[in-house]
XYZ file of C-alpha atoms in Angstrom:
489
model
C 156.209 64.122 85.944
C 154.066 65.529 83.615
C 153.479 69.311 83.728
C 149.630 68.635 83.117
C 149.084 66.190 86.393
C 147.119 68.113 89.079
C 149.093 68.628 92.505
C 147.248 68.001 95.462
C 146.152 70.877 97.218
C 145.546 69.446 100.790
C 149.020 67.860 100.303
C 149.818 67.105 104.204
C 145.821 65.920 104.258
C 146.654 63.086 101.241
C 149.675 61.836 102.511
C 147.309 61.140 105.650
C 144.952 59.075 103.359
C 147.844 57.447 101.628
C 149.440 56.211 105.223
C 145.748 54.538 105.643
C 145.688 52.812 102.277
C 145.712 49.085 103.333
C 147.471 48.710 99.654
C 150.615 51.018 100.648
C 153.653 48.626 99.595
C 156.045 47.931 102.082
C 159.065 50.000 100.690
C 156.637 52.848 100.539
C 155.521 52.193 104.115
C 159.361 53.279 104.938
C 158.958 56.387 102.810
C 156.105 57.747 104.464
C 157.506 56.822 107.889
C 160.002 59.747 107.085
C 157.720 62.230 106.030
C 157.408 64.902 109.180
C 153.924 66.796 108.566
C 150.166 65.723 109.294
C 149.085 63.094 112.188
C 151.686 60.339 111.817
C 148.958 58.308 110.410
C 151.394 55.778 109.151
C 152.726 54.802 112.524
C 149.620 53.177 113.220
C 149.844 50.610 110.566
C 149.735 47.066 111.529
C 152.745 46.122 108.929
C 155.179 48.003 110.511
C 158.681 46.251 110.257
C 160.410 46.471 113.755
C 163.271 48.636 111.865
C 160.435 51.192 110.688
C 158.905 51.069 114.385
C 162.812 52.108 115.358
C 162.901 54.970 113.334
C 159.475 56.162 114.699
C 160.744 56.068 118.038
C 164.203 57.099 116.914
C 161.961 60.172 115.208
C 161.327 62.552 118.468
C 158.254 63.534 116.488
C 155.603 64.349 118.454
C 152.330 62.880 116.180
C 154.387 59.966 114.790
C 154.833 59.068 118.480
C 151.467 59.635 119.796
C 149.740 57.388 117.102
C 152.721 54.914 117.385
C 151.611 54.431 120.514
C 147.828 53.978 119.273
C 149.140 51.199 117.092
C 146.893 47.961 118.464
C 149.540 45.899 117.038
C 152.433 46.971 118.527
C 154.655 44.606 120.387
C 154.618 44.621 124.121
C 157.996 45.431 124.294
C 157.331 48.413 122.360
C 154.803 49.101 124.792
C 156.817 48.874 127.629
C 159.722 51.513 126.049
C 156.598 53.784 125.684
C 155.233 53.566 128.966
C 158.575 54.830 130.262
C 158.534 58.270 127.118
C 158.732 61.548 128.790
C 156.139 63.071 127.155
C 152.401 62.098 128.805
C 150.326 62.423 125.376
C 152.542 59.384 124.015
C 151.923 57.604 127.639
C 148.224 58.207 127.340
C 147.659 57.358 123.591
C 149.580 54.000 124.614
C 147.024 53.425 127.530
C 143.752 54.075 124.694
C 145.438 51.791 122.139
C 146.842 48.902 123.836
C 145.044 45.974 124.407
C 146.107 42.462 125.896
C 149.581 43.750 127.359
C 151.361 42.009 129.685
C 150.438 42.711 133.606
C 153.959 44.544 134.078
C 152.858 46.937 131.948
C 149.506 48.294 133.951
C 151.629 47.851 136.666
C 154.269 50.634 135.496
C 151.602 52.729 134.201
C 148.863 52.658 137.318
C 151.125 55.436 139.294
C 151.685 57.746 136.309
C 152.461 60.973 137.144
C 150.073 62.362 134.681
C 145.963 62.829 135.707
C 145.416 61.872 131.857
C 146.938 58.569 131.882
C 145.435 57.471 134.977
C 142.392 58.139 133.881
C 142.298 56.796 130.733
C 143.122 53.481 132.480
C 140.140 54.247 134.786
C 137.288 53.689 132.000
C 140.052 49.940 130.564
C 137.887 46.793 131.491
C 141.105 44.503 131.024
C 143.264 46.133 133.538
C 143.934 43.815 136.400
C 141.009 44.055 139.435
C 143.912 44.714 141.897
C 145.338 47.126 140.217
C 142.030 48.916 138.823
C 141.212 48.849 142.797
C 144.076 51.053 143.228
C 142.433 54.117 141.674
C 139.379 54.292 144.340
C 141.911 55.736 146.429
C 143.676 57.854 143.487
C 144.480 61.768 144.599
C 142.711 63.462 142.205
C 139.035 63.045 142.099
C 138.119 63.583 138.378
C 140.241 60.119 138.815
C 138.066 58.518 141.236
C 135.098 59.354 139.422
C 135.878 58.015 135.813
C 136.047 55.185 137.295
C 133.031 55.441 139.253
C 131.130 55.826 135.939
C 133.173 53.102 134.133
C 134.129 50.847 136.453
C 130.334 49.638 137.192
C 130.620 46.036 138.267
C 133.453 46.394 140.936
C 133.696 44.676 143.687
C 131.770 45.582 147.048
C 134.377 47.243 148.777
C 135.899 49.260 146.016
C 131.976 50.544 144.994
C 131.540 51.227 148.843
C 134.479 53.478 148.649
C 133.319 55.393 146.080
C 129.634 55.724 146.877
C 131.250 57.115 150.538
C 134.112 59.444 148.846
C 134.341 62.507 150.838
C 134.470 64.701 147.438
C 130.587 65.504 145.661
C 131.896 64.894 142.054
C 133.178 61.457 142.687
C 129.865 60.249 144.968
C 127.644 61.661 142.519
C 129.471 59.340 139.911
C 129.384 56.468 141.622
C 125.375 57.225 142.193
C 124.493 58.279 139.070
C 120.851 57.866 136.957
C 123.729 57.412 133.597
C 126.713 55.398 133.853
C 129.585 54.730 130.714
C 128.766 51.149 130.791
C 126.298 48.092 131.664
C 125.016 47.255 133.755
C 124.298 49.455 136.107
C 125.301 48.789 139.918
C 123.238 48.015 142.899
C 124.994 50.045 145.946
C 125.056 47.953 149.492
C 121.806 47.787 150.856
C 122.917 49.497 153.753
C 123.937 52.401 152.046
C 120.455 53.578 150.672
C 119.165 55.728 153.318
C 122.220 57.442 153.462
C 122.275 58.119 149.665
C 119.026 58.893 149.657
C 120.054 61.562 152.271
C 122.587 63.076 150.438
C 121.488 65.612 147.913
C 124.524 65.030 145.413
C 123.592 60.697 145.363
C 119.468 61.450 145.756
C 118.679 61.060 141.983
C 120.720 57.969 141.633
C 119.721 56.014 144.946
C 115.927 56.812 143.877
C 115.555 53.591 141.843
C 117.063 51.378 144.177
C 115.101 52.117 147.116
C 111.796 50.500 148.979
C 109.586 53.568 148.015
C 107.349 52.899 150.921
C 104.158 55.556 150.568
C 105.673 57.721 153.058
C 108.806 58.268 151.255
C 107.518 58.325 147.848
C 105.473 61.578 148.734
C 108.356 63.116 151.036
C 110.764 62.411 147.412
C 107.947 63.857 145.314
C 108.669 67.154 147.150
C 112.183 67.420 146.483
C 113.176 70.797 145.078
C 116.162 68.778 142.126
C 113.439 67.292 139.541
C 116.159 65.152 138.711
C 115.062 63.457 141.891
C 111.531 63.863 141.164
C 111.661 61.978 137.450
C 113.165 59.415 139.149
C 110.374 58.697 141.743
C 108.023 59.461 138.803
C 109.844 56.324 137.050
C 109.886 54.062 140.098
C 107.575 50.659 140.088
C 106.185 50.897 143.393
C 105.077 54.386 142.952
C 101.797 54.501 144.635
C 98.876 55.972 142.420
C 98.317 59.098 144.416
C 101.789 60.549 143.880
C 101.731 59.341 140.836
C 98.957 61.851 140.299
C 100.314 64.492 142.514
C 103.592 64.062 140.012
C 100.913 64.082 137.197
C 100.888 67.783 137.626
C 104.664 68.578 138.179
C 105.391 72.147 137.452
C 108.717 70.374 135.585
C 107.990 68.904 132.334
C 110.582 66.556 132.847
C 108.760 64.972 135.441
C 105.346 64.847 133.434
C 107.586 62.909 130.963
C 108.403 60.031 133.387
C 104.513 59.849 134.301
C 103.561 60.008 130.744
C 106.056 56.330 129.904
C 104.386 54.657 133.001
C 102.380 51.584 131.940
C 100.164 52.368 134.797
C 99.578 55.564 133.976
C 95.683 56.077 133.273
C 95.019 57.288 129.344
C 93.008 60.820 130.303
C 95.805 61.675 132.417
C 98.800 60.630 129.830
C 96.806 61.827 127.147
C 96.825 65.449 129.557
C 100.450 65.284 129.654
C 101.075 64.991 126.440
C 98.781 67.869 125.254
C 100.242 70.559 127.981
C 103.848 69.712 126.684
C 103.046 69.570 123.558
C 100.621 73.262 123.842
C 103.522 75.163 125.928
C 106.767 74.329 123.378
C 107.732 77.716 122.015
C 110.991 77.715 120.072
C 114.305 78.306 121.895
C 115.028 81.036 120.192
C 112.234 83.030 121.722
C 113.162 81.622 124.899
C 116.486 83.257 124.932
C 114.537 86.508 123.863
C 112.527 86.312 127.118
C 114.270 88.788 130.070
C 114.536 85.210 132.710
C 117.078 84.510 135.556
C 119.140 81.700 135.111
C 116.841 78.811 137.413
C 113.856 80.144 134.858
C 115.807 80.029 131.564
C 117.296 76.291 133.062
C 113.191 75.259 133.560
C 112.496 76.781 129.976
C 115.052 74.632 128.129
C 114.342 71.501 129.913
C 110.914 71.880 129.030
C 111.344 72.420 125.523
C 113.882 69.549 125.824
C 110.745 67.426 127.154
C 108.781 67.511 123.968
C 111.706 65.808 122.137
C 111.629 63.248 124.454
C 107.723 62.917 123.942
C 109.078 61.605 120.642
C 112.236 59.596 121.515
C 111.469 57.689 124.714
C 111.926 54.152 124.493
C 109.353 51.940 126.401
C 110.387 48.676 126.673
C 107.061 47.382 127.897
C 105.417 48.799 124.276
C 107.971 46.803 123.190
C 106.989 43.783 124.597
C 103.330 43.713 123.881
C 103.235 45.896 121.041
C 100.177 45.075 118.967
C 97.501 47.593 121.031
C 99.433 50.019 120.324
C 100.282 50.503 116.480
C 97.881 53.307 116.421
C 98.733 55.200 119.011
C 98.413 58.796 119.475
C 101.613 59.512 120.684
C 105.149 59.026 118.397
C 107.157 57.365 121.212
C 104.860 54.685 121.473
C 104.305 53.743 117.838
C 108.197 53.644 117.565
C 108.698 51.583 120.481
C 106.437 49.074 118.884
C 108.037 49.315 115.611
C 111.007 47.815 117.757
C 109.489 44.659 117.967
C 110.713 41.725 116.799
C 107.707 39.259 116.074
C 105.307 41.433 114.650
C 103.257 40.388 112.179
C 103.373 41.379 108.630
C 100.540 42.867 108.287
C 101.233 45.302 111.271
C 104.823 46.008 109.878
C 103.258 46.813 107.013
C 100.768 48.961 108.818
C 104.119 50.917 110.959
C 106.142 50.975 107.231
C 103.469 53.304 106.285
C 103.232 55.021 109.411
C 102.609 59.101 109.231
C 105.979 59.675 111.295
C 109.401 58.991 109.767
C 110.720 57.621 112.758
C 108.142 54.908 112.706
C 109.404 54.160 109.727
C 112.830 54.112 109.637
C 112.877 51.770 113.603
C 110.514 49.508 111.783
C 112.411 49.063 108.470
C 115.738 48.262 110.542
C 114.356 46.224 112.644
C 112.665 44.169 109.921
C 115.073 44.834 106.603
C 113.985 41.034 105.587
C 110.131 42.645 104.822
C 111.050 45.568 103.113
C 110.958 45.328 99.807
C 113.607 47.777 97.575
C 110.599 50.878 96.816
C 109.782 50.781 100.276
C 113.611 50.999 101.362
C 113.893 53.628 98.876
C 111.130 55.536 100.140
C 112.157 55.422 103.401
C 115.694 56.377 103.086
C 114.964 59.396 101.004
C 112.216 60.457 103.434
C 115.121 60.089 106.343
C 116.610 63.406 108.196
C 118.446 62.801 110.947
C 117.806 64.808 114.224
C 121.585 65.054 114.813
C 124.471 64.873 112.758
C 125.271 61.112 111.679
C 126.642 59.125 109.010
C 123.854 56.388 109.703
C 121.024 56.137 106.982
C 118.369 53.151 106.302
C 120.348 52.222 103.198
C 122.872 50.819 105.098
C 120.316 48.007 106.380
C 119.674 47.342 103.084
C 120.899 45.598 100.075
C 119.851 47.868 96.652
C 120.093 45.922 93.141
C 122.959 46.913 90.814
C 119.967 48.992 88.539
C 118.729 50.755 91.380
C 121.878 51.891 92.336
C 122.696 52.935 89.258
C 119.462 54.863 88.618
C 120.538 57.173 91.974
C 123.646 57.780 89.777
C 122.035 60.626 88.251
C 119.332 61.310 90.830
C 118.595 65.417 91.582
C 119.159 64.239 95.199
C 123.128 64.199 96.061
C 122.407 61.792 99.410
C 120.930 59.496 96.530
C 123.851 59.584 94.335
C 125.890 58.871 97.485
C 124.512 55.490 96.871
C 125.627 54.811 93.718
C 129.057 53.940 94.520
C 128.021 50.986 96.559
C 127.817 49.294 93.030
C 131.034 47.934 93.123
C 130.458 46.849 89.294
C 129.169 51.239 88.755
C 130.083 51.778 84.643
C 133.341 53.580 83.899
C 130.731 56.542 82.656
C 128.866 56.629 85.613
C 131.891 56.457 88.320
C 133.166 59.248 86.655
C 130.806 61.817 86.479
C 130.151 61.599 90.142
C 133.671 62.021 90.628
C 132.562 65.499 89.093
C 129.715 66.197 90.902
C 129.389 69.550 92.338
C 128.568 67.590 95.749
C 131.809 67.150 97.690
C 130.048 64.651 99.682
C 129.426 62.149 96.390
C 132.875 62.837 95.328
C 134.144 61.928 98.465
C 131.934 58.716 98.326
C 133.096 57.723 94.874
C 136.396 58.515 95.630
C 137.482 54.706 96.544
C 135.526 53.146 93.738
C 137.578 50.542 91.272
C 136.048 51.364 88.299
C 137.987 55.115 87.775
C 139.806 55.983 85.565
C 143.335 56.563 86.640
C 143.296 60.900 85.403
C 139.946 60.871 87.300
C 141.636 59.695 90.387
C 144.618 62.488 89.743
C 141.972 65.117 89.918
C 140.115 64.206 92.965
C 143.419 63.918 94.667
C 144.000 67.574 93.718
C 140.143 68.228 94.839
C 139.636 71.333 97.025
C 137.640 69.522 99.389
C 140.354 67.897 101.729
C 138.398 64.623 102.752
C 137.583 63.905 98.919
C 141.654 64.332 98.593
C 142.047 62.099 101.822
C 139.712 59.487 100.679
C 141.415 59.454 97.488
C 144.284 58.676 98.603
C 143.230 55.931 101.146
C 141.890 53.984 98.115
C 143.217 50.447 98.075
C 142.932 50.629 94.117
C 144.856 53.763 94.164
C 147.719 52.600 91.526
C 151.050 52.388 93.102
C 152.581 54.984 90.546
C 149.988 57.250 91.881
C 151.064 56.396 95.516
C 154.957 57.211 94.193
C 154.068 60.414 92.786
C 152.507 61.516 95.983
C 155.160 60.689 98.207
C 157.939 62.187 95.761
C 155.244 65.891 95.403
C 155.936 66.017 99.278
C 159.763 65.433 99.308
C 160.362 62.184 100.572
């Protein structure tokens, strides 16, 4: 080895990468399976000899184990030894991985011991119904309600369990306004007035019940606003509490009156404004000397003008022509969802003052966007919340363009550049030297390095450049050797 070659920093964090490079060769595969440090990556690899998968059980290693058993390829059998392992981590990994076992299998693991494991097989929509049925009764609750929430087409008598539990937590799951999957459930008809009785079911009985005038005003009164959005939501909401609602002291509940289609325009226009005039950042909130119920009403209310922006109205959606000009953000982007618009009014909402607009109306009609316009938008993009989603990824850039961002001021626009997967020698290497770990960490798979520039980025101080490195299909197999010999095995 030459003195000059770079060692890996992150060390433990390659050798993670490496047991995810779909290029690994087999005899290296049984290397790595030795190696005792990091996540036991390499255990979940879907070319796993039956001798290897013996020495990870063989191993007592606790993360070689746990992501053995996270393996999606694993044979049943395997399965079956695991389901039996002391430890519950390596029972409960094997219940999120598996898929398509064998009904002996649910069967050994619907009694675990461990809370974990039972409830992992509480949100599983291939376990058997009989045996799924089994965890309505389940001792411990937080049981009872995953599955509640997940579990959201079961049959009658297993949802009529649940929506009667004697514990709050798992009635108000089974009742919910949110549940972890589609489509929602209808509770027994006969079962309405008594959730609509309970406080802990209220919110989530609202929407199925006949809001007769008399009840829709005695709902509009309830002191949870939770309860109070939802009769603001309802379709048979008479127009006088709609009204009454109109002037909530909850923001929340303004918001549901505000997405009616019924709504009249002075008084959603009203809504809008008073949300909209009272937002004061949260920081100043805090500030304020408030008891907790007053603080609570302060945040949801600031919350509310976010959702001004976000709501999605399905029936702007549907008829979405009258409103491309809208006033108000949440309905221009609904419209922008639409699917038959025509071009001129796509045009029209690709131009649109509000980046959102933008962006829902580019993805939802990449076809008519032509590569400025994609450009535009994408660098104009900021997501609200942390994701790895951007409008480039609806959208096919040519080989120039791509190369252009190569050497863009803007490092989310050199991201791009690697997407060439014809990027110049040159070019592939200087973002591998770009003082922004993220483009280094996007080039970092590209074929086109050189084989030194790949030694340096897997000595890179940034630990996912290193990982991402190493995970490189095109990584060259002398590279992979070195690696594996650096950590000792």
């Amino acid at each position: 080895m030459a003195e000059d070659e770079p060692t890996p920093v992150h060390l433990t964090k390659v050798l993670d990468g490496l047991a995810e490079n779909p290029a690994l060769p087999t005899g290296l595969v049984r290397r790595l399976v030795r190696y005792r440090r990091g996540f036991g990556h390499v255990a979940k690899r879907a070319d796993l000899t039956p001798d290897m998968i013996e020495e990870v059980l063989a191993s007592g290693h606790d993360w070689l184990l746990r992501s053995l058993a996270l393996n999606r390829q694993l044979p049943n059998a395997v399965r079956m030894r695991l389901a039996a392992h002391a430890d519950p981590a390596v029972r409960a990994a094997l219940v999120v991985g598996a898929r398509g076992a064998p009904r002996e299998w649910y069967e050994r693991l619907i009694d675990d011991p461990d809370r974990l494991v039972r409830g992992h097989l509480a949100e599983r929509d291939d376990v058997p119904a009989d045996l799924l049925a089994r965890l309505a009764t389940d001792p411990d609750p937080p049981v009872r309600a995953t599955l509640a929430r997940w579990w959201t087409q079961a049959p009658g008598p297993v949802r009529r369990l649940l929506l009667t539990d004697s514990v709050d937590e798992v009635r108000a799951a089974a009742c919910s306004t949110y549940y972890a999957r589609l489509p929602h459930p209808v509770p027994p008809p006969d079962l309405v007035a008594g959730l609509l009785a309970d406080p802990v079911t209220r919110a989530g009985a609202v929407r199925h019940a006949d809001l007769t005038p008399e009840l829709a005003k005695k709902l509009a009164g309830d002191p949870d606003h939770h309860v109070r959005r939802q009769v603001a939501e309802h379709p048979q909401l008479p127009s006088g509490v709609r009204d009454l609602l109109a002037e909530d002291p909850s923001a929340n509940v303004r918001v549901g009156v505000f997405s009616r289609r019924d709504t009249p325009e002075p008084v959603r226009h009203r809504i809008y404004t008073q949300i909209q005039q009272s937002d004061r950042p949260l920081a100043d909130l805090l500030d304020d000397e408030l008891d907790d119920t007053a603080l609570l009403q302060l945040v949801e209310d600031h919350m509310a003008v976010a959702e001004l922006q976000h709501l999605r109205l399905d029936w702007v959606t549907a008829d979405p022509l009258p409103h491309l000009s809208s006033p108000y953000i949440c309905f221009r982007r609904s419209a922008a969802r639409g699917r038959t618009l025509p071009a001129d009014a796509v045009i029209r909402l690709l131009n649109d003052d509000d980046r959102g607009v933008r962006t829902s109306m580019a993805t939802h009609a990449p076809h008519l966007v032509d590569p400025a316009t994609a450009e535009r938008i994408d660098r104009e993009f900021g997501p609200d919340n942390k994701t790895r989603w951007r409008p480039a990824d609806v959208f096919t850039f040519p080989p120039q363009t791509l190369r252009r961002f190569a050497t863009d001021p803007d490092p989310r626009m050199r991201c791009l550049a690697p997407r060439d997967p014809d990027l110049p020698v040159e070019l592939a290497g200087r973002l591998a030297t770009d003082p922004d770990s993220t483009v280094r960490h996007e080039v970092a798979g590209h074929p086109n390095l050189p084989v030194h520039v790949r030694r340096v980025l897997l000595a890179d101080s940034s630990e996912w450049v290193a990982h991402a490195a190493a995970a490189a299909a095109t990584l060259p197999v002398a590279e992979m050797e070195r690696l594996l010999t650096l950590a000792g095995v």
